[in-house]
Tab-separated table of C-alpha atoms and ligand atoms in Angstrom:
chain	number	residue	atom	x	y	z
A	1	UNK	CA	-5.415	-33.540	14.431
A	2	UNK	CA	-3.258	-31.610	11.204
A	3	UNK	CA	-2.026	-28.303	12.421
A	4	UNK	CA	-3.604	-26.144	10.342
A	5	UNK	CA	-1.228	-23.589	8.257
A	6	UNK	CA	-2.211	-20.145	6.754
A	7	UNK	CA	-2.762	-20.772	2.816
A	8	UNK	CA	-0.397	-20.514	0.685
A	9	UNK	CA	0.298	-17.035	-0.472
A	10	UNK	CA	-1.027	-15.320	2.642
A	11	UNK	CA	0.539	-14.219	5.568
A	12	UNK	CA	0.621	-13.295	9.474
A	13	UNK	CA	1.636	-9.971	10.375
A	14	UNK	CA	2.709	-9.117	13.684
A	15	UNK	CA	5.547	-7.183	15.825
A	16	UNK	CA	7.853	-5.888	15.024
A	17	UNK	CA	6.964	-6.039	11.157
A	18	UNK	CA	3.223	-4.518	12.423
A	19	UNK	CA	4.838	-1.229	13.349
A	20	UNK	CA	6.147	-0.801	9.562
A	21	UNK	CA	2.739	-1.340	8.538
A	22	UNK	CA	1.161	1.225	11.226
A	23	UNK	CA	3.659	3.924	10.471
A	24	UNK	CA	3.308	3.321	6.473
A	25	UNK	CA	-0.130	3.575	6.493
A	26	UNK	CA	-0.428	6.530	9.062
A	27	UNK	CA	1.887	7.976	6.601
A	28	UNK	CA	-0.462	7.600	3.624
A	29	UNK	CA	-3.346	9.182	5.338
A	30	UNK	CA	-1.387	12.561	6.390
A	31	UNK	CA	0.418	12.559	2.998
A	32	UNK	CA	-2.540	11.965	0.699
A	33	UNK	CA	-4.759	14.265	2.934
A	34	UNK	CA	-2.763	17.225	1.739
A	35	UNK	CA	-4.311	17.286	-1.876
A	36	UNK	CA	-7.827	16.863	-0.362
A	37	UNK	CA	-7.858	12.862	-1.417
A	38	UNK	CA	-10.216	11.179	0.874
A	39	UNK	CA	-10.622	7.752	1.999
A	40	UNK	CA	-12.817	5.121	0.654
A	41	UNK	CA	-13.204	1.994	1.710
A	42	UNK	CA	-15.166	-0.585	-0.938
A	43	UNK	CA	-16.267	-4.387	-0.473
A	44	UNK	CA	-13.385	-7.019	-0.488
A	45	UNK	CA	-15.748	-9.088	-3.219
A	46	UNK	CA	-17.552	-7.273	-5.958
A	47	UNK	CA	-20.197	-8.912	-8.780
A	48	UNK	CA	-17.678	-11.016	-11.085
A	49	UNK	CA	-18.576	-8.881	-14.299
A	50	UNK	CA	-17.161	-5.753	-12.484
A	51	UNK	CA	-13.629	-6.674	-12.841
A	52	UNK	CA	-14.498	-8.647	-16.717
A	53	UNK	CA	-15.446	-5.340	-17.618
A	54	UNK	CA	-13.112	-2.830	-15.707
A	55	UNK	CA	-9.984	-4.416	-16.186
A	56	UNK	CA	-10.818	-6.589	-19.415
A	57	UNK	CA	-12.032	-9.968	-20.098
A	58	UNK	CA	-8.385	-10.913	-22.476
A	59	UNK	CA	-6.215	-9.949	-19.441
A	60	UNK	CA	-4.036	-12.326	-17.407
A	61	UNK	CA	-5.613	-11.148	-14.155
A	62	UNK	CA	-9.227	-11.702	-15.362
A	63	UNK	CA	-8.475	-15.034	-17.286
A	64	UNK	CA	-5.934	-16.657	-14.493
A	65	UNK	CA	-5.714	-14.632	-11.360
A	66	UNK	CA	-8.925	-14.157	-10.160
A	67	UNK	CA	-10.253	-15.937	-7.174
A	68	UNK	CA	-14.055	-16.239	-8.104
A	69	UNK	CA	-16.645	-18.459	-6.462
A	70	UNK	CA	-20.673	-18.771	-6.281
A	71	UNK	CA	-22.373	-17.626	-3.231
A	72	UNK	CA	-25.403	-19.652	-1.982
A	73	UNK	CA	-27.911	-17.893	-4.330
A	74	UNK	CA	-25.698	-18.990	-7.103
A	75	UNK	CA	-24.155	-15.509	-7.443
A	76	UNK	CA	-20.678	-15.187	-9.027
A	77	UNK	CA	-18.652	-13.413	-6.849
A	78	UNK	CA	-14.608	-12.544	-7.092
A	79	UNK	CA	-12.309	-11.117	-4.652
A	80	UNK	CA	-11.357	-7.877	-5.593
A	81	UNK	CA	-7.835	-7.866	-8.008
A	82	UNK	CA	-7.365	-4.470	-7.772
A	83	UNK	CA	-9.727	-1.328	-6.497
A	84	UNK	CA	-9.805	1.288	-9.392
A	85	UNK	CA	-12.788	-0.835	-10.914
A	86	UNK	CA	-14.283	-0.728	-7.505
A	87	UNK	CA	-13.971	2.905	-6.594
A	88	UNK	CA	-15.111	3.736	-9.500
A	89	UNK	CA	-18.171	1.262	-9.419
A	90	UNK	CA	-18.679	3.002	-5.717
A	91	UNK	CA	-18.775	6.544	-7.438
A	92	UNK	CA	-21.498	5.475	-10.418
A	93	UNK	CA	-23.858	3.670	-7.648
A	94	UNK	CA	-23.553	6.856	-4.720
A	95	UNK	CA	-24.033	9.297	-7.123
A	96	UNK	CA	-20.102	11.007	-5.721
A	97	UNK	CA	-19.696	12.893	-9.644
A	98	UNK	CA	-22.482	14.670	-8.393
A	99	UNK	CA	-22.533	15.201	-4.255
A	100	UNK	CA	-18.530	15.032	-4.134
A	101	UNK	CA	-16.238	17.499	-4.614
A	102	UNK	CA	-13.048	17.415	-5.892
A	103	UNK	CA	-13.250	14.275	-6.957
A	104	UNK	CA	-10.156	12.729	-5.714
A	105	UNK	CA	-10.464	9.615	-3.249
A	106	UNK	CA	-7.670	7.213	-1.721
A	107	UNK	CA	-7.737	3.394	-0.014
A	108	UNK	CA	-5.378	1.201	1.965
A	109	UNK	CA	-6.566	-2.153	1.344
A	110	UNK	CA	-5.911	-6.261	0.678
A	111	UNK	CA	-6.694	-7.603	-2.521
A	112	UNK	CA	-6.904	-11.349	-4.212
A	113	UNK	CA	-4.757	-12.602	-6.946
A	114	UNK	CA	-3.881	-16.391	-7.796
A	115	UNK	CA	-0.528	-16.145	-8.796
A	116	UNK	CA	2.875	-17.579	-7.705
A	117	UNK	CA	4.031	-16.112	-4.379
A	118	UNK	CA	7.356	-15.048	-4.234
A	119	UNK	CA	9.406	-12.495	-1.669
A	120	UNK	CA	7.715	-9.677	-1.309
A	121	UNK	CA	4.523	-11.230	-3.532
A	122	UNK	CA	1.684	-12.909	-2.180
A	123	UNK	CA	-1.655	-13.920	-3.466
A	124	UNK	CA	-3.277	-11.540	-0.695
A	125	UNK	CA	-2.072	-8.386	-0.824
A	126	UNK	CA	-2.037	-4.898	0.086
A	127	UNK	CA	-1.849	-1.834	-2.033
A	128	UNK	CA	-2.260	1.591	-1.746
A	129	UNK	CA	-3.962	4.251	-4.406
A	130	UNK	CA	-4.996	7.169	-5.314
A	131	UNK	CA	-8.193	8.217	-8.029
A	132	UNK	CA	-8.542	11.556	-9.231
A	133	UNK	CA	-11.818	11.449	-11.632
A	134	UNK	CA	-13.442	14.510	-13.668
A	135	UNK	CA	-10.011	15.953	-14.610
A	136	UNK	CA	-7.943	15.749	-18.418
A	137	UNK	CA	-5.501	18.538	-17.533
A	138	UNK	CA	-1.928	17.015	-17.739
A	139	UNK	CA	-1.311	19.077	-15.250
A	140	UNK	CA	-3.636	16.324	-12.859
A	141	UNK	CA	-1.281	13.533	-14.288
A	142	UNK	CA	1.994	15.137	-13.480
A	143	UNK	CA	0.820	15.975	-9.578
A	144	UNK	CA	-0.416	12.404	-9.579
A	145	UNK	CA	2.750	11.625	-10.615
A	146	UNK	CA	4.744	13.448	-7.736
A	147	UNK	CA	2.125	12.353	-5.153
A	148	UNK	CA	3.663	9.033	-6.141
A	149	UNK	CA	7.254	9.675	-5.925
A	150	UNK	CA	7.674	12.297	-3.433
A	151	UNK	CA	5.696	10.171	-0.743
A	152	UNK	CA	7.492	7.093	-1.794
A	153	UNK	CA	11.058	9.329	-0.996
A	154	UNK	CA	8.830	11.109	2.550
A	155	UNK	CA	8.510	7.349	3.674
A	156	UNK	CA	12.825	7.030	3.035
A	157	UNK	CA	12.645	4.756	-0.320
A	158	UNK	CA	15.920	6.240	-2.028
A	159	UNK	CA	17.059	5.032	-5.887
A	160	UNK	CA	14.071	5.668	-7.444
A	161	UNK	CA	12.928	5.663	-11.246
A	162	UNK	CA	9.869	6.904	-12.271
A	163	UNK	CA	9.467	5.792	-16.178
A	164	UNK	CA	6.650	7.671	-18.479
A	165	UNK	CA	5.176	6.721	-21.701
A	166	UNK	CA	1.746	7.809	-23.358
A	167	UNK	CA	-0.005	4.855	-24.631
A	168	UNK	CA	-2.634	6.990	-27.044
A	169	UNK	CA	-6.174	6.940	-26.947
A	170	UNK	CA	-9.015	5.418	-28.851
A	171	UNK	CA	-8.288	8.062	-31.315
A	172	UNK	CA	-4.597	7.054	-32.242
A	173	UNK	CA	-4.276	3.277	-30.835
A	174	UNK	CA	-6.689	1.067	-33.164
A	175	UNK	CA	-4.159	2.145	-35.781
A	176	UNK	CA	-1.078	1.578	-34.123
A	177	UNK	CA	-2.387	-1.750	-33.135
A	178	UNK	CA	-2.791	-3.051	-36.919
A	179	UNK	CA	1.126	-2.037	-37.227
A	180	UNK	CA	1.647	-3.541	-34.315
A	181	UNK	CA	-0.376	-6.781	-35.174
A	182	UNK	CA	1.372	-6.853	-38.392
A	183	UNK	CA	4.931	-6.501	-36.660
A	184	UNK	CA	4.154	-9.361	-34.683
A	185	UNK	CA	2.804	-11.946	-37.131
A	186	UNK	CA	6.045	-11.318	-38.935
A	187	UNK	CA	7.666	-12.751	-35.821
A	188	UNK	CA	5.338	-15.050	-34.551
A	189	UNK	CA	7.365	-17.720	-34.707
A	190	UNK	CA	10.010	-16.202	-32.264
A	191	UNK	CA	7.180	-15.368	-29.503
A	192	UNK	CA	6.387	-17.774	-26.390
A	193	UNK	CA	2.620	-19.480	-26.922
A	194	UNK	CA	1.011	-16.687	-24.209
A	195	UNK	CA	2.275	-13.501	-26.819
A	196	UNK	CA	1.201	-15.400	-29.900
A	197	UNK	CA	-2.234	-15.046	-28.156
A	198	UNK	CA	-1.861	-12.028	-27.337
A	199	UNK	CA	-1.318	-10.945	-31.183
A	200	UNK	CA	-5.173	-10.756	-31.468
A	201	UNK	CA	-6.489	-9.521	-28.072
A	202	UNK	CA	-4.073	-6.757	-27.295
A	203	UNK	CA	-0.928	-7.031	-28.481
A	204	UNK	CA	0.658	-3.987	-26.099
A	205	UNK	CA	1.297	-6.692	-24.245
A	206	UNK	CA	3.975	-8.619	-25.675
A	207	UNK	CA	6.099	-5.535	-24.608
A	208	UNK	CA	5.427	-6.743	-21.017
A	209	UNK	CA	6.385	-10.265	-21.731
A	210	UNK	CA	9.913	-11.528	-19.901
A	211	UNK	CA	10.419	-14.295	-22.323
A	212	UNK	CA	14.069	-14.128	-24.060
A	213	UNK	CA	12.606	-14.691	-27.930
A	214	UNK	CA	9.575	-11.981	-26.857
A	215	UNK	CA	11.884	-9.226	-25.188
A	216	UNK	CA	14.225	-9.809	-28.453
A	217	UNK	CA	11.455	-9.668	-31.189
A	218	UNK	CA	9.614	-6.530	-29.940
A	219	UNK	CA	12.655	-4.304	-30.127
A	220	UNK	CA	12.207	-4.040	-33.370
A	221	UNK	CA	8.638	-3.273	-32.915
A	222	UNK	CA	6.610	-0.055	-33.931
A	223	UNK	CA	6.213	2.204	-30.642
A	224	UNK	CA	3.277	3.931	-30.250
A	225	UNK	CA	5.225	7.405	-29.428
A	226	UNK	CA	5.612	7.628	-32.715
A	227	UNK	CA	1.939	7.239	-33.761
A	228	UNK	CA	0.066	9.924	-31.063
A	229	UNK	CA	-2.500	11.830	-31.956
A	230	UNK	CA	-1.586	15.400	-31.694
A	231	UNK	CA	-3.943	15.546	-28.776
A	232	UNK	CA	-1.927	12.665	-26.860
A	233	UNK	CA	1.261	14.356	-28.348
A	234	UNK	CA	-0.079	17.867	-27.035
A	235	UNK	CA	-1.168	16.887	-23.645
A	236	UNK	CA	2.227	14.231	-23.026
A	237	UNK	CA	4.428	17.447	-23.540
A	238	UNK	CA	2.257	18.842	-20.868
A	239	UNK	CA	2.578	16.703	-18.435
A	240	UNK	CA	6.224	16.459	-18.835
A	241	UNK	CA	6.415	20.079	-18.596
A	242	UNK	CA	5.055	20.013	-15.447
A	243	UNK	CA	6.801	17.694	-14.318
A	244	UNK	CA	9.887	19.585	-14.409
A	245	UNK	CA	7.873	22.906	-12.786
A	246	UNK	CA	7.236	19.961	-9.843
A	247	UNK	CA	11.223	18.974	-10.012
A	248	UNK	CA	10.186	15.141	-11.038
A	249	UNK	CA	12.896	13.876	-12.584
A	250	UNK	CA	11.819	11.200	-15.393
A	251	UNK	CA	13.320	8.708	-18.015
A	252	UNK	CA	10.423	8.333	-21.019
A	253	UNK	CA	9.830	4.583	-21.712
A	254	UNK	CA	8.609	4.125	-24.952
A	255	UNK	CA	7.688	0.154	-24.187
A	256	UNK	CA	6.236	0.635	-20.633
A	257	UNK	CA	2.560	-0.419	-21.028
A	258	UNK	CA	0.186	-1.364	-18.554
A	259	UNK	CA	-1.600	-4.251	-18.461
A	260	UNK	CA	-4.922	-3.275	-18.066
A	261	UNK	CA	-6.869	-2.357	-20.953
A	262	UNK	CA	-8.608	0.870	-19.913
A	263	UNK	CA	-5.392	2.620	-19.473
A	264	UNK	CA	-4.791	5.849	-21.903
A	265	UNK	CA	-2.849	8.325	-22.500
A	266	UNK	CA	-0.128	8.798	-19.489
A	267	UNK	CA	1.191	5.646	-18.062
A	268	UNK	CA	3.762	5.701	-15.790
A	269	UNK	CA	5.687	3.035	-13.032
A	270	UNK	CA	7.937	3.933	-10.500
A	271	UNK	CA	11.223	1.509	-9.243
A	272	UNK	CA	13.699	1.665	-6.816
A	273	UNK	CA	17.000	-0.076	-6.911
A	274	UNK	CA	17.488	-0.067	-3.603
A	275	UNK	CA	17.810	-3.936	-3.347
A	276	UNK	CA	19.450	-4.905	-6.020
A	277	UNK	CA	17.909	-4.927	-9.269
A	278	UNK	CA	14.832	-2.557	-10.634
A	279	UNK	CA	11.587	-3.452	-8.613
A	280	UNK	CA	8.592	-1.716	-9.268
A	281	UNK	CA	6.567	-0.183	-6.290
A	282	UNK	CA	3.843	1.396	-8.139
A	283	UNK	CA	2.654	1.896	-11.109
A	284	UNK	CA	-0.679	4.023	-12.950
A	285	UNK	CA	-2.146	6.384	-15.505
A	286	UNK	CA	-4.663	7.291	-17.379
A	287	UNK	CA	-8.078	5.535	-17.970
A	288	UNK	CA	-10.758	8.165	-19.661
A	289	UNK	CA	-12.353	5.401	-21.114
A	290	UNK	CA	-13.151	3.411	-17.692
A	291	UNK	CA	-15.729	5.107	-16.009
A	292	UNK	CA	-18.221	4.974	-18.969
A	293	UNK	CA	-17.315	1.529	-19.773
A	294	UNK	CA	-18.276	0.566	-16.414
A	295	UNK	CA	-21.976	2.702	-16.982
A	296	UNK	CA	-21.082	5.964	-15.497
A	297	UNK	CA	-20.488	9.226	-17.185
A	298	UNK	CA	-18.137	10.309	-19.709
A	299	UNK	CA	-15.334	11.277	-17.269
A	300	UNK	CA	-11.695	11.008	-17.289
A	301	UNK	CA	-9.839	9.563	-14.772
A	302	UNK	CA	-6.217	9.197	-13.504
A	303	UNK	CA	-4.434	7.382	-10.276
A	304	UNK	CA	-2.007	5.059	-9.206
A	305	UNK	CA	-2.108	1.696	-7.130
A	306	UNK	CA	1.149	0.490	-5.110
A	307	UNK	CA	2.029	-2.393	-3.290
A	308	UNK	CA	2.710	-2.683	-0.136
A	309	UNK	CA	4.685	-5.185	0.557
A	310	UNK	CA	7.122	-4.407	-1.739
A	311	UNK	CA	7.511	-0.854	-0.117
A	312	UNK	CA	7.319	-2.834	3.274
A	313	UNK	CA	10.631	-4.847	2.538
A	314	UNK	CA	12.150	-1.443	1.499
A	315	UNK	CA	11.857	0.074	4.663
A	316	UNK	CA	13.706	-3.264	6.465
A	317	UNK	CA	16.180	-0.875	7.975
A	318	UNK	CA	13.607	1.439	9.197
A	319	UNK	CA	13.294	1.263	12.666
A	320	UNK	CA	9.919	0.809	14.093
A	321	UNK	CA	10.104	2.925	17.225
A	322	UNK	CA	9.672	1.230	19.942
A	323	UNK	CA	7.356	1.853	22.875
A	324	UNK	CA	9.105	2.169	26.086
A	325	UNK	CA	7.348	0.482	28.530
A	326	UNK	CA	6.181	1.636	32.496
A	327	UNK	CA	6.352	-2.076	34.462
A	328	UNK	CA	4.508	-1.312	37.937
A	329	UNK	CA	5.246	-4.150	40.451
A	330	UNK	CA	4.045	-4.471	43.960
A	331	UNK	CA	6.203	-6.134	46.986
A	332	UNK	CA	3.081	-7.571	48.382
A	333	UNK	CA	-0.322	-8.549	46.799
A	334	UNK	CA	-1.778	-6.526	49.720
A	335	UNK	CA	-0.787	-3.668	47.007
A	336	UNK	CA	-2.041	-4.836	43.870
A	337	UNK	CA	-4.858	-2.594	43.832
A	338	UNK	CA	-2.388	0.200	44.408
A	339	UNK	CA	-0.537	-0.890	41.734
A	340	UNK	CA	-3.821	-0.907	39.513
A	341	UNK	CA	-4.968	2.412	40.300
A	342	UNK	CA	-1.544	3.531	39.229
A	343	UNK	CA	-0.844	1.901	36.226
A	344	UNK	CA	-4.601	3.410	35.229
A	345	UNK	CA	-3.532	6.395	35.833
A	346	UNK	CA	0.158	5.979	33.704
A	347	UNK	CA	-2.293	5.273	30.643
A	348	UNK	CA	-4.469	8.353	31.078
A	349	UNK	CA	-0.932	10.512	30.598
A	350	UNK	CA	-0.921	8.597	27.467
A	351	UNK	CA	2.813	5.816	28.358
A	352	UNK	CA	2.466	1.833	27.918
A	353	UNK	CA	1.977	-0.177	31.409
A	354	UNK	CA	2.114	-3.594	32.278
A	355	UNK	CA	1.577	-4.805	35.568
A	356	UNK	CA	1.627	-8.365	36.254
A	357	UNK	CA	-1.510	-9.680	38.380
A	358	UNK	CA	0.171	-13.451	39.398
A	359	UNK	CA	0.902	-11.941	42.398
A	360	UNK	CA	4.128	-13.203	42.391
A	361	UNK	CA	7.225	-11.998	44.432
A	362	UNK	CA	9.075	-9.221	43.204
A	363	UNK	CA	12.372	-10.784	41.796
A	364	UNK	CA	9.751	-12.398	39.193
A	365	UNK	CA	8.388	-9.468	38.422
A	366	UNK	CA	11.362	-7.780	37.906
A	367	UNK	CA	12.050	-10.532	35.312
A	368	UNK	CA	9.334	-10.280	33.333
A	369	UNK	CA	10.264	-6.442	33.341
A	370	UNK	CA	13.413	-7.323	31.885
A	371	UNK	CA	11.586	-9.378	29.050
A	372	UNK	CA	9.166	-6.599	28.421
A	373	UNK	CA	12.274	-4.542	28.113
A	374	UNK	CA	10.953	-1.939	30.712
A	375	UNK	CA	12.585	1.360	30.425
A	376	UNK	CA	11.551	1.722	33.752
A	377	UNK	CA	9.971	-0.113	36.863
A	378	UNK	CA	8.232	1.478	39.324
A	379	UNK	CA	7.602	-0.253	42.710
A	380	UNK	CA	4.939	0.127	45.748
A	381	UNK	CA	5.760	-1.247	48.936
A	382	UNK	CA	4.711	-0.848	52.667
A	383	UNK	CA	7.036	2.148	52.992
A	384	UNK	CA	6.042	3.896	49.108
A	385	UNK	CA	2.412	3.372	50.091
A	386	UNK	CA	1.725	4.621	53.646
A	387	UNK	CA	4.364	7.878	52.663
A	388	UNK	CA	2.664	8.648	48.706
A	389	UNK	CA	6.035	7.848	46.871
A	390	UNK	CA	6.881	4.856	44.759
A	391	UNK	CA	10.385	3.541	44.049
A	392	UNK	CA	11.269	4.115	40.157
A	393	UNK	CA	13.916	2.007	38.952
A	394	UNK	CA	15.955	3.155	35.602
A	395	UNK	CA	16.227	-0.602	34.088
A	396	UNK	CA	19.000	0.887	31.873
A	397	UNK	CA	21.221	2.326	34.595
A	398	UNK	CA	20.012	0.367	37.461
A	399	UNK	CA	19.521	3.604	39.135
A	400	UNK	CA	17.061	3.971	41.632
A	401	UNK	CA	15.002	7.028	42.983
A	402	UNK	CA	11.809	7.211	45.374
A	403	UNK	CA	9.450	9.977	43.743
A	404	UNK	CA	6.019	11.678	45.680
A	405	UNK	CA	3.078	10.010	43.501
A	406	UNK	CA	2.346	14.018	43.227
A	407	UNK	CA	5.828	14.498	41.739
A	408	UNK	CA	5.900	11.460	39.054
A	409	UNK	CA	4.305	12.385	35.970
A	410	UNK	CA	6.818	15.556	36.145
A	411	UNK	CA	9.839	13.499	36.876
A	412	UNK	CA	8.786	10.743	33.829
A	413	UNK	CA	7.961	13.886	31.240
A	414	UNK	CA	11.950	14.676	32.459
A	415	UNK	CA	13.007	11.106	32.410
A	416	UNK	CA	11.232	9.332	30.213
B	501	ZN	ZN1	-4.591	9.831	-29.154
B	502	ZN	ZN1	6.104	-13.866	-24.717
């Protein structure tokens, strides 16, 4: 028979890249808890039309990325993308604008998207996020904002860039899309096949495109900075004023759009340089327009998703602390039970034991102490058992001392 492989664009985690994970997502919970954000945790597959109409039927995701299938009742069914669409789905169907207060919810969790893998990019991932809903004040965006960046530096991510930009509302954008549509159909001939598509649908997206001919062409496009509404202008100043109250240092972006079309106003992304060039972590904003698009109330709403992975291979020189280990080995397997009853009671005071139950003699135990990487080994033997003692054995210094059972949990909270 084939071996069979994980497929492509997934991936095992295990030791010692598992204790990255464990500590960065311990961290989230204890950071996040702090501004009274509280878990949810939402299906892995939602209805298809979900994400067609939360994220936009013209988008790359929806159109390319999605991995949708039927169910046996002929049900289409898609893998989540991304969770905003489903938290906020979750909110509208348990009633939470009404029975929850504040508002404000965050998830760990893996989601689905067809695309190429690359380092630190697979097609399941994991993100983190945040959702604050039932709030306008800029003052909401710019602690979003820091919630981003000042865990991101908690967790030791250094070199980072946090760009801003306001991409308008429905008040200001229709008509900075017609200059923007006519901008582009003047150069349409200089844009890749994907951006002269994109003319029609939404043509903030050209500034996303990587394309040589596309990145040239749109510097010379209109920016939609310059064509706020003075309630986008109004409430951008704000949050950039309190930004600086929250010490957020920031570098305004007048291209940076996101690529998802319920985004307004405040739109942010946040990179680190840390390995080489600009890679961004995380990026959010805005979407006042989402929640009653998707049937719900006429809410505004604000958060941020990041990805995991990415922040995973930034903390490669992190290290994952290591447990040290308690070996208990017997002489005789006479004292096995002995060495049972112990090693139970090691695990009550809260250390990692292994004991090794093929009975074999105590030179192979010893050995698969040293593979365990033991800090110490404790041994019962004729003499340890009939006088309460056991032999502890520093694997580090070799050094060897026989403790009173009575006397051990003292001597390890010294020791240890
Ligand atoms: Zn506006
Ligand atoms: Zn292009």
């Amino acid at each position: 028979m084939s071996e069979i492989k994980a497929p492509k664009g997934t991936r095992d985690i295990f030791a010692p890249e598992v204790h990255k994970w464990q500590y960065l997502e311990a961290a989230i919970h204890a950071y996040y808890r702090k501004f009274l954000y509280q878990e949810i945790r939402t299906p892995i597959f939602e209805h298809s039309e979900l994400f067609s109409r939360g994220i936009g039927s013209e988008t790359e995701v929806v159109q390319k990325e999605m991995y949708t299938f039927r169910d046996k009742a002929d049900r289409s069914l898609t893998l989540r993308p991304e969770n905003t669409a489903s938290v906020v789905r979750a909110a509208i169907e348990n009633n939470l604008f009404e029975i929850m207060a504040p508002l404000r919810f965050y998830y760990i969790g893996p989601m689905f998207r067809y695309d190429k893998p690359q380092k630190g990019r697979y097609r399941q991932f994991q993100q983190f996020g945040i959702e604050v809903f039932a709030d306008d004040s800029p003052q909401v965006d710019a602690e979003v904002i820091f919630a981003a960046v000042d865990f991101l530096k908690k967790v030791g991510i250094v070199q980072l860039q946090l760009d801003l930009n306001s991409v308008g509302c429905p008040q200001c954008r229709p008509a900075y899309l017609q200059l923007l549509r006519q901008a582009a159909h003047a150069e349409e001939k200089r844009l890749c096949p994907d951006c002269q598509r994109k003319i029609a649908g939404n043509p903030l997206r050209i500034f996303d495109c990587k394309q040589p001919g596309c990145a040239d062409a749109s510097r010379a496009f209109p920016l939609i900075g310059d064509h706020l509404c003075g309630e986008c202008r109004d409430h951008f100043a704000a949050v950039r004023e309190a930004l600086s109250w929250m010490n957020v240092p920031f570098h305004l972006e007048p291209r940076l759009v996101r690529g998802l079309d319920y985004y307004t106003k405040t739109a942010f992304e946040v990179t680190s340089g840390q390995l080489g060039a600009q890679n961004a972590l995380l990026g959010g904003g805005r979407y006042n327009s989402l929640i009653r698009e998707l049937g719900g109330p006429d809410m505004a709403g604000i958060g941020f998703a990041a990805g995991m992975e990415r922040i995973i291979l930034h903390l490669e020189r992190l290290a994952a602390p290591q447990p040290r280990i308690l070996f208990v080995a017997y002489q005789d397997p006479q004292w096995l039970a002995h060495a049972v009853q112990l090693a139970q009671a090691l695990r009550e005071e809260g250390y990692p034991v292994a004991v090794d139950y093929q009975g074999r003699n105590l030179k192979k135990q010893f050995k698969k102490a040293d593979r365990l990487a033991a800090a110490f080994t404790l041994v019962l033997a004729e003499d340890e058992v009939r006088s309460g003692t056991v032999s502890v054995k520093d694997m580090a210094s070799q050094e060897q001392s026989k403790i009173p059972l009575k006397d051990l949990n003292a001597w390890l909270k010294k020791n240890y």
